[in-house]
Tab-separated table of C-alpha atoms and ligand atoms in Angstrom:
chain	number	residue	atom	x	y	z
J	1	MET	CA	0.000	0.000	0.000
J	2	SER	CA	1.651	3.242	-1.106
J	3	GLU	CA	-0.707	5.649	0.711
J	4	ARG	CA	-0.991	5.692	4.499
J	5	PRO	CA	-3.352	3.079	5.937
J	6	LEU	CA	-6.684	4.418	7.127
J	7	LYS	CA	-8.390	4.007	10.476
J	8	ILE	CA	-11.964	2.989	9.806
J	9	GLY	CA	-14.867	2.541	12.216
J	10	ILE	CA	-17.530	0.118	10.996
J	11	THR	CA	-21.006	-0.072	12.496
J	12	CYS	CA	-23.511	-2.691	11.412
J	13	TYR	CA	-26.180	-4.948	12.840
J	14	PRO	CA	-24.316	-7.854	14.396
J	15	SER	CA	-27.105	-10.390	13.944
J	16	VAL	CA	-27.484	-12.649	10.928
J	17	GLY	CA	-28.370	-10.474	7.963
J	18	GLY	CA	-26.778	-9.451	4.702
J	19	SER	CA	-25.756	-5.947	5.780
J	20	GLY	CA	-23.864	-7.228	8.838
J	21	ILE	CA	-22.227	-9.978	6.809
J	22	LEU	CA	-21.137	-7.561	4.109
J	23	ALA	CA	-19.803	-5.083	6.696
J	24	SER	CA	-17.854	-7.845	8.475
J	25	GLU	CA	-16.323	-9.104	5.259
J	26	LEU	CA	-15.445	-5.590	4.191
J	27	GLY	CA	-13.675	-5.105	7.536
J	28	GLU	CA	-11.760	-8.340	7.018
J	29	GLU	CA	-10.647	-7.376	3.512
J	30	LEU	CA	-9.672	-3.840	4.558
J	31	ALA	CA	-7.605	-5.170	7.488
J	32	GLN	CA	-5.835	-7.570	5.125
J	33	ARG	CA	-5.003	-4.560	2.968
J	34	GLY	CA	-3.306	-2.872	5.948
J	35	HIS	CA	-6.070	-0.604	7.298
J	36	GLU	CA	-7.027	-0.501	10.978
J	37	ILE	CA	-10.634	-1.543	11.562
J	38	HIS	CA	-12.776	-0.754	14.594
J	39	PHE	CA	-16.158	-2.495	14.772
J	40	ILE	CA	-18.624	-0.619	16.967
J	41	SER	CA	-21.878	-2.408	17.841
J	42	TYR	CA	-23.851	-3.939	20.701
J	43	GLU	CA	-22.432	-7.411	19.963
J	44	ARG	CA	-19.580	-8.844	17.938
J	45	PRO	CA	-20.917	-9.102	14.399
J	46	PHE	CA	-21.870	-12.642	13.429
J	47	ARG	CA	-19.030	-13.083	10.943
J	48	MET	CA	-16.616	-10.519	12.391
J	49	PRO	CA	-13.031	-11.456	11.535
J	50	THR	CA	-10.315	-11.913	14.118
J	51	GLY	CA	-6.712	-11.019	13.490
J	52	PRO	CA	-4.307	-8.139	13.399
J	53	ARG	CA	-5.664	-4.604	12.975
J	54	VAL	CA	-9.248	-5.636	13.861
J	55	PHE	CA	-10.830	-4.342	17.076
J	56	PHE	CA	-14.277	-4.562	18.608
J	57	HIS	CA	-15.829	-1.870	20.809
J	58	PRO	CA	-19.080	-2.947	22.462
J	59	VAL	CA	-21.870	-0.461	23.011
J	60	VAL	CA	-23.429	-0.950	26.436
J	61	VAL	CA	-27.141	-0.226	26.623
J	62	ASN	CA	-28.517	0.316	30.115
J	63	SER	CA	-32.200	0.037	30.795
J	64	TYR	CA	-33.636	2.699	33.068
J	65	ASP	CA	-37.092	2.509	34.655
J	66	LEU	CA	-37.515	6.037	33.454
J	67	PHE	CA	-37.687	4.891	29.833
J	68	LYS	CA	-40.422	2.694	28.469
J	69	TYR	CA	-38.105	1.677	25.579
J	70	PRO	CA	-34.324	1.292	25.959
J	71	ASP	CA	-32.395	3.706	23.755
J	72	TYR	CA	-29.512	2.478	21.576
J	73	THR	CA	-28.867	5.518	19.380
J	74	LEU	CA	-27.359	7.736	22.079
J	75	PRO	CA	-24.975	5.185	23.644
J	76	LEU	CA	-23.957	4.179	20.107
J	77	SER	CA	-23.178	7.771	19.143
J	78	VAL	CA	-21.219	8.305	22.370
J	79	LYS	CA	-19.164	5.148	21.680
J	80	MET	CA	-18.584	6.216	18.073
J	81	ALA	CA	-17.318	9.607	19.275
J	82	GLU	CA	-15.128	7.980	21.942
J	83	VAL	CA	-13.550	5.471	19.516
J	84	SER	CA	-13.079	8.200	16.875
J	85	ARG	CA	-11.287	10.406	19.413
J	86	ASP	CA	-9.195	7.689	21.115
J	87	HIS	CA	-8.093	5.991	17.896
J	88	GLY	CA	-8.080	8.947	15.512
J	89	LEU	CA	-10.570	7.428	13.076
J	90	ASP	CA	-10.508	8.802	9.538
J	91	VAL	CA	-13.858	7.359	8.541
J	92	LEU	CA	-16.995	6.057	10.180
J	93	HIS	CA	-18.587	3.680	7.700
J	94	VAL	CA	-22.117	2.868	8.789
J	95	HIS	CA	-24.180	0.089	7.278
J	96	TYR	CA	-27.919	0.612	7.482
J	97	ALA	CA	-29.345	4.069	8.050
J	98	VAL	CA	-31.331	3.470	11.234
J	99	PRO	CA	-29.978	4.240	13.742
J	100	HIS	CA	-26.391	3.932	12.555
J	101	ALA	CA	-26.249	6.917	10.212
J	102	THR	CA	-28.049	9.227	12.650
J	103	ALA	CA	-25.744	8.088	15.479
J	104	ALA	CA	-22.660	8.744	13.311
J	105	ILE	CA	-23.800	12.270	12.476
J	106	LEU	CA	-24.411	12.939	16.155
J	107	ALA	CA	-21.033	11.428	17.111
J	108	ARG	CA	-19.271	13.653	14.627
J	109	SER	CA	-20.953	16.760	15.977
J	110	MET	CA	-19.671	15.868	19.488
J	111	LEU	CA	-16.054	15.999	18.289
J	112	PRO	CA	-13.879	19.096	17.934
J	113	LEU	CA	-12.882	20.444	14.517
J	114	GLY	CA	-9.941	18.567	13.081
J	115	LYS	CA	-10.978	15.391	14.932
J	116	LYS	CA	-14.165	14.692	13.015
J	117	PRO	CA	-14.172	11.498	10.939
J	118	ALA	CA	-15.822	11.453	7.530
J	119	VAL	CA	-19.146	9.610	7.547
J	120	VAL	CA	-19.932	7.118	4.782
J	121	THR	CA	-23.441	5.634	4.820
J	122	THR	CA	-24.269	2.449	2.938
J	123	LEU	CA	-27.956	1.710	2.389
J	124	HIS	CA	-28.758	-1.976	2.210
J	125	GLY	CA	-32.481	-2.443	1.825
J	126	THR	CA	-35.393	-1.883	4.130
J	127	ASP	CA	-33.685	1.176	5.628
J	128	THR	CA	-34.890	2.839	2.414
J	129	THR	CA	-37.737	0.712	1.110
J	130	LEU	CA	-39.585	0.276	4.423
J	131	LEU	CA	-38.321	2.808	6.978
J	132	GLY	CA	-37.795	5.513	4.358
J	133	LYS	CA	-41.571	5.549	3.841
J	134	ASP	CA	-42.333	5.716	7.579
J	135	PRO	CA	-43.094	9.305	8.651
J	136	GLY	CA	-41.509	8.493	12.019
J	137	TYR	CA	-38.169	7.633	10.382
J	138	GLY	CA	-38.059	9.115	6.860
J	139	PRO	CA	-37.076	12.690	7.825
J	140	ALA	CA	-34.344	11.449	10.204
J	141	ILE	CA	-32.963	9.189	7.459
J	142	SER	CA	-33.042	12.037	4.920
J	143	HIS	CA	-31.231	14.288	7.389
J	144	ALA	CA	-28.531	11.695	8.099
J	145	LEU	CA	-28.036	11.141	4.361
J	146	ALA	CA	-27.766	14.871	3.698
J	147	ALA	CA	-25.178	15.171	6.476
J	148	SER	CA	-23.108	12.107	5.428
J	149	ASP	CA	-19.968	12.757	3.390
J	150	ALA	CA	-20.902	10.002	0.954
J	151	ILE	CA	-23.813	7.661	0.357
J	152	THR	CA	-23.567	4.301	-1.294
J	153	THR	CA	-26.193	1.723	-2.177
J	154	VAL	CA	-25.670	-1.956	-2.873
J	155	SER	CA	-27.551	-1.904	-6.178
J	156	GLU	CA	-28.823	0.434	-8.848
J	157	PHE	CA	-32.355	-0.560	-7.749
J	158	MET	CA	-31.598	0.734	-4.242
J	159	ARG	CA	-30.156	3.943	-5.656
J	160	ARG	CA	-33.353	4.591	-7.624
J	161	GLU	CA	-35.546	3.735	-4.641
J	162	THR	CA	-33.551	6.051	-2.372
J	163	VAL	CA	-34.010	8.928	-4.794
J	164	ARG	CA	-37.688	8.116	-5.292
J	165	LEU	CA	-38.651	7.601	-1.653
J	166	LEU	CA	-36.335	9.993	0.130
J	167	GLY	CA	-35.885	12.627	-2.579
J	168	VAL	CA	-32.094	12.547	-2.205
J	169	GLN	CA	-30.624	15.056	-4.644
J	170	ARG	CA	-26.901	14.470	-4.173
J	171	PRO	CA	-24.892	11.757	-5.918
J	172	ILE	CA	-25.249	8.226	-4.641
J	173	GLU	CA	-22.564	5.762	-5.603
J	174	VAL	CA	-23.657	2.221	-6.407
J	175	ILE	CA	-21.120	-0.228	-4.998
J	176	HIS	CA	-22.449	-3.725	-5.375
J	177	ASN	CA	-21.922	-6.327	-2.675
J	178	PHE	CA	-19.067	-8.796	-2.835
J	179	PHE	CA	-18.346	-12.221	-1.414
J	180	GLU	CA	-14.985	-13.835	-0.852
J	181	PRO	CA	-15.451	-17.414	0.360
J	182	HIS	CA	-13.319	-19.098	2.977
J	183	ALA	CA	-12.245	-22.668	2.276
J	184	PRO	CA	-14.952	-25.149	3.381
J	185	GLY	CA	-14.062	-26.968	6.595
J	186	ARG	CA	-15.704	-30.268	5.573
J	187	SER	CA	-16.028	-32.234	2.362
J	188	ARG	CA	-19.182	-32.140	0.237
J	189	THR	CA	-19.762	-35.794	1.056
J	190	ALA	CA	-19.466	-35.215	4.814
J	191	VAL	CA	-21.944	-32.326	4.744
J	192	ARG	CA	-24.449	-34.208	2.597
J	193	ARG	CA	-24.186	-37.146	4.994
J	194	GLU	CA	-24.846	-34.839	7.953
J	195	LEU	CA	-27.940	-33.513	6.174
J	196	GLY	CA	-29.222	-37.013	5.456
J	197	LEU	CA	-29.122	-36.656	1.662
J	198	GLN	CA	-29.525	-39.954	-0.138
J	199	SER	CA	-27.459	-40.704	-3.226
J	200	GLY	CA	-29.139	-39.136	-6.251
J	201	GLU	CA	-31.030	-36.591	-4.134
J	202	LYS	CA	-30.315	-33.018	-5.189
J	203	MET	CA	-29.797	-30.364	-2.561
J	204	LEU	CA	-31.774	-27.134	-2.913
J	205	LEU	CA	-30.382	-24.462	-0.615
J	206	HIS	CA	-32.143	-21.449	0.867
J	207	LEU	CA	-30.303	-19.082	3.212
J	208	SER	CA	-32.014	-16.139	4.871
J	209	ASN	CA	-33.039	-14.490	8.114
J	210	LEU	CA	-36.650	-15.685	7.431
J	211	ARG	CA	-38.097	-12.185	7.765
J	212	ALA	CA	-41.641	-11.860	6.403
J	213	LEU	CA	-40.443	-10.417	3.084
J	214	LYS	CA	-38.409	-13.575	2.385
J	215	ARG	CA	-41.820	-15.212	1.758
J	216	ILE	CA	-41.044	-18.624	3.209
J	217	ASP	CA	-44.698	-19.464	2.514
J	218	LEU	CA	-43.960	-19.179	-1.227
J	219	LEU	CA	-40.691	-21.089	-0.833
J	220	LEU	CA	-42.568	-24.046	0.645
J	221	GLU	CA	-45.339	-23.748	-1.921
J	222	THR	CA	-42.761	-23.836	-4.724
J	223	VAL	CA	-41.110	-27.032	-3.532
J	224	ALA	CA	-44.473	-28.627	-2.734
J	225	GLY	CA	-45.241	-28.307	-6.457
J	226	LEU	CA	-42.221	-30.392	-7.516
J	227	ARG	CA	-43.496	-33.606	-9.037
J	228	THR	CA	-40.369	-35.675	-8.460
J	229	ARG	CA	-40.686	-35.687	-4.665
J	230	ASN	CA	-37.806	-38.046	-4.015
J	231	SER	CA	-35.365	-36.167	-6.192
J	232	PHE	CA	-34.492	-33.388	-3.733
J	233	LYS	CA	-34.153	-32.067	-0.205
J	234	LEU	CA	-34.567	-28.404	0.595
J	235	VAL	CA	-31.950	-27.285	3.110
J	236	ILE	CA	-32.771	-24.047	4.890
J	237	LEU	CA	-30.005	-22.169	6.702
J	238	ALA	CA	-32.129	-20.011	8.944
J	239	GLY	CA	-31.001	-16.818	10.628
J	240	SER	CA	-33.941	-17.048	13.025
J	241	SER	CA	-36.313	-19.693	14.351
J	242	PHE	CA	-38.035	-21.840	11.724
J	243	LYS	CA	-40.771	-22.836	14.183
J	244	PRO	CA	-43.499	-20.575	12.701
J	245	TYR	CA	-43.275	-22.491	9.401
J	246	ARG	CA	-43.423	-26.050	10.775
J	247	ALA	CA	-47.222	-26.263	10.463
J	248	GLN	CA	-47.101	-25.315	6.770
J	249	VAL	CA	-44.357	-27.902	6.192
J	250	ARG	CA	-46.621	-30.573	7.708
J	251	ARG	CA	-49.686	-29.354	5.823
J	252	LEU	CA	-47.834	-29.570	2.502
J	253	GLY	CA	-46.491	-33.034	3.324
J	254	LEU	CA	-42.912	-31.815	3.161
J	255	THR	CA	-41.684	-33.046	6.546
J	256	ASP	CA	-39.174	-35.523	5.091
J	257	ARG	CA	-38.045	-33.110	2.340
J	258	ILE	CA	-36.945	-30.160	4.490
J	259	VAL	CA	-33.812	-29.924	6.604
J	260	VAL	CA	-33.298	-26.813	8.724
J	261	ARG	CA	-30.124	-25.584	10.368
J	262	GLU	CA	-30.274	-22.423	12.466
J	263	ARG	CA	-27.496	-19.833	12.882
J	264	VAL	CA	-24.837	-21.688	10.899
J	265	SER	CA	-21.561	-19.810	10.565
J	266	SER	CA	-19.624	-22.280	8.358
J	267	ILE	CA	-21.805	-21.502	5.352
J	268	GLU	CA	-19.123	-22.462	2.824
J	269	ASP	CA	-19.596	-26.113	3.841
J	270	TYR	CA	-23.248	-25.907	2.782
J	271	LEU	CA	-22.663	-23.774	-0.321
J	272	GLN	CA	-20.248	-26.396	-1.566
J	273	ALA	CA	-22.660	-29.232	-0.805
J	274	ALA	CA	-25.600	-27.557	-2.614
J	275	ASP	CA	-26.736	-28.193	-6.197
J	276	LEU	CA	-28.817	-25.051	-6.614
J	277	GLY	CA	-30.303	-22.127	-4.690
J	278	LEU	CA	-33.958	-21.189	-4.271
J	279	PHE	CA	-35.205	-17.753	-3.206
J	280	THR	CA	-38.720	-16.317	-3.017
J	281	SER	CA	-38.326	-12.813	-1.524
J	282	GLU	CA	-40.900	-10.209	-2.478
J	283	SER	CA	-38.228	-7.521	-2.240
J	284	GLU	CA	-34.458	-7.756	-2.220
J	285	SER	CA	-32.024	-4.948	-2.840
J	286	PHE	CA	-29.275	-7.387	-3.857
J	287	CYS	CA	-29.599	-10.876	-2.276
J	288	LEU	CA	-26.167	-11.728	-0.970
J	289	SER	CA	-27.138	-15.396	-0.604
J	290	ILE	CA	-27.531	-15.789	-4.375
J	291	LEU	CA	-24.041	-14.338	-4.781
J	292	GLU	CA	-22.646	-16.721	-2.166
J	293	LEU	CA	-23.956	-19.663	-4.199
J	294	MET	CA	-22.670	-18.142	-7.437
J	295	ARG	CA	-19.101	-18.020	-6.091
J	296	PHE	CA	-19.380	-21.800	-5.628
J	297	GLY	CA	-20.659	-22.260	-9.180
J	298	ARG	CA	-24.246	-22.967	-8.118
J	299	PRO	CA	-27.124	-21.346	-10.029
J	300	SER	CA	-30.272	-20.122	-8.284
J	301	ALA	CA	-33.927	-19.906	-9.189
J	302	ALA	CA	-35.670	-16.816	-7.810
J	303	PHE	CA	-38.285	-14.145	-8.363
J	304	ALA	CA	-37.001	-11.222	-10.455
J	305	VAL	CA	-37.461	-8.551	-7.779
J	306	GLY	CA	-35.468	-5.459	-6.762
J	307	GLY	CA	-31.744	-5.753	-7.429
J	308	ILE	CA	-31.725	-9.499	-8.128
J	309	PRO	CA	-31.661	-9.005	-11.939
J	310	GLU	CA	-28.443	-6.974	-11.449
J	311	VAL	CA	-26.862	-10.019	-9.819
J	312	VAL	CA	-28.305	-12.778	-12.023
J	313	THR	CA	-28.844	-12.637	-15.759
J	314	SER	CA	-31.827	-14.915	-16.249
J	315	GLY	CA	-31.125	-17.814	-18.590
J	316	LYS	CA	-27.376	-17.194	-18.385
J	317	SER	CA	-26.325	-17.302	-14.730
J	318	GLY	CA	-29.571	-18.466	-13.081
J	319	LEU	CA	-33.316	-18.546	-13.713
J	320	LEU	CA	-35.657	-15.695	-12.730
J	321	VAL	CA	-39.448	-15.610	-12.996
J	322	PRO	CA	-42.013	-12.878	-12.223
J	323	PHE	CA	-42.812	-12.343	-8.558
J	324	GLY	CA	-45.525	-14.593	-7.137
J	325	ASP	CA	-45.586	-17.053	-10.046
J	326	THR	CA	-44.778	-20.112	-7.955
J	327	ALA	CA	-45.825	-22.452	-10.785
J	328	ALA	CA	-43.154	-20.903	-13.034
J	329	LEU	CA	-40.624	-21.090	-10.204
J	330	THR	CA	-41.434	-24.759	-9.605
J	331	GLN	CA	-40.961	-25.336	-13.332
J	332	ALA	CA	-37.578	-23.537	-13.253
J	333	VAL	CA	-36.423	-25.709	-10.328
J	334	GLU	CA	-37.693	-28.858	-12.042
J	335	THR	CA	-35.724	-27.961	-15.178
J	336	LEU	CA	-32.564	-27.408	-13.149
J	337	LEU	CA	-33.082	-30.654	-11.243
J	338	LYS	CA	-33.568	-32.657	-14.417
J	339	LYS	CA	-30.803	-31.143	-16.519
J	340	PRO	CA	-27.370	-31.448	-14.915
J	341	SER	CA	-25.729	-29.999	-18.023
J	342	LEU	CA	-27.828	-26.829	-17.754
J	343	ARG	CA	-27.018	-26.608	-14.039
J	344	THR	CA	-23.325	-26.851	-14.799
J	345	LYS	CA	-23.526	-24.314	-17.634
J	346	LEU	CA	-25.446	-21.722	-15.609
J	347	GLY	CA	-23.308	-22.431	-12.546
J	348	ARG	CA	-20.059	-21.830	-14.434
J	349	ALA	CA	-21.383	-18.591	-15.901
J	350	ALA	CA	-22.590	-17.557	-12.424
J	351	GLN	CA	-19.157	-18.197	-10.942
J	352	GLN	CA	-17.414	-16.209	-13.655
J	353	ARG	CA	-19.827	-13.335	-13.251
J	354	ALA	CA	-19.377	-13.337	-9.464
J	355	GLN	CA	-15.597	-13.325	-9.776
J	356	LYS	CA	-15.570	-10.570	-12.365
J	357	HIS	CA	-18.125	-8.188	-10.850
J	358	PHE	CA	-18.740	-9.132	-7.225
J	359	SER	CA	-15.403	-10.242	-5.757
J	360	ALA	CA	-13.313	-8.433	-3.135
J	361	ALA	CA	-10.779	-7.585	-5.845
J	362	ALA	CA	-13.490	-5.848	-7.871
J	363	ILE	CA	-15.302	-4.086	-5.029
J	364	VAL	CA	-13.023	-3.309	-2.056
J	365	PRO	CA	-10.787	-0.866	-4.015
J	366	ARG	CA	-13.937	1.130	-4.776
J	367	TYR	CA	-14.622	1.598	-1.057
J	368	GLU	CA	-10.949	2.463	-0.481
J	369	ALA	CA	-11.069	5.088	-3.239
J	370	LEU	CA	-14.258	6.518	-1.745
J	371	TYR	CA	-12.692	6.752	1.742
J	372	ARG	CA	-9.650	8.536	0.277
J	373	ARG	CA	-11.905	10.958	-1.551
J	374	VAL	CA	-14.017	11.905	1.469
J	375	CYS	CA	-10.925	12.172	3.697
J	376	ALA	CA	-9.235	14.491	1.213
J	377	ARG	CA	-12.161	16.921	1.264
H	1	GMT	O1	-32.563	-4.173	4.786
H	1	GMT	C1	-32.854	-5.299	5.109
H	1	GMT	O2	-33.879	-5.860	4.876
H	1	GMT	C2	-31.851	-6.091	5.882
H	1	GMT	C3	-30.593	-6.313	5.151
H	1	GMT	C4	-29.837	-7.264	6.004
H	1	GMT	O3	-29.200	-6.809	6.931
H	1	GMT	O4	-29.929	-8.453	5.705
H	1	GMT	O5	-30.741	-6.913	3.854
H	1	GMT	C5	-30.410	-6.142	2.772
H	1	GMT	O6	-29.001	-6.088	2.649
H	1	GMT	C6	-28.350	-7.198	2.060
H	1	GMT	C7	-26.848	-6.887	1.984
H	1	GMT	O7	-26.618	-5.738	1.222
H	1	GMT	C8	-28.928	-7.479	0.687
H	1	GMT	O8	-28.268	-8.608	0.113
H	1	GMT	C9	-30.420	-7.775	0.840
H	1	GMT	O9	-30.966	-7.934	-0.435
H	1	GMT	C10	-31.117	-6.629	1.542
H	1	GMT	N1	-32.479	-7.040	1.893
H	1	GMT	C11	-33.531	-6.470	1.349
H	1	GMT	O10	-33.465	-5.609	0.506
H	1	GMT	C12	-34.840	-6.985	1.803
């Protein structure tokens, strides 16, 4: 690195979710490139790296009888200001607007001139599409965006939505997500054995936090439509409890077809063991899980919503169908199950596309250049 390394504070949601995963991986890549990374959150992020130049600063939230609801924004902003001052941060990079961007703006205003870090806000999804529309949040989000030194979104779809819903006038840089896999810890055979896959059974993989917009109801409906019942198992890596969906699984007669694992961190083991991905979200600004499968050469079938068509070119690196058309999605999965040569062809193209456009080598230098730009101002 010819220029001086930067000191970067990263705040994200630590729980399982694409924005926290992306922020953690960005921190890991930046540390490997010589920068000093300070994660600031209420818990260690789910996939936070360990190693040199990576630090974690917990935010302690006290609950006072005085307050009906505990407040996180103020202790977060105080911690951001403290870490910025004590470690001389150049940049606070916040992932997700609420409350991270507002806390960063407040933290910066607590610091004296010459000690204020630049604030970079990355919008990931529902911070714009859901909260941006909420009159209780929208104005605070707009204010934090106007006060940030730079705004990025993880897809062109998100950029357009941010302009449309929040009326942002200033430039927004689209920096797509990236994924850099670690080596799997177990063999494909060992993982498939653990999951109880019989020889000849194909493994459909779904990974998500199971929030309502992931439409797990449609996921189950799609697989229930598959005619060749014994040809597959659907493995769900769930970021939250799968219990609410058990009744539907039973009703659809899918009990022996579905395998659920909750809060798995060694996802590469499962990505490698999978044959294809299946996603049914009604809205998705990017869909990191599809990219994770692509890096392992596995194509996905999904609804063509939000930013997904920026990640997958339908017919070339996966199969996309209109939202809600579960019959068409079932048909797409059936085609992929029946035609190994098509799976391989789409999978190879998906892997090449992921490496070219959505790898650390393609994306991390764009964040570095952005940090340099805002620091130079
Ligand atoms: O905004 C959200 O819904 C949560 C967020 C998360 O933390 O998982 O998901 C968003 O960010 C991911 C990483 O950039 C994207 O891959 C997801 O598509 C996006 N989710 C939605 O847009 C629903």
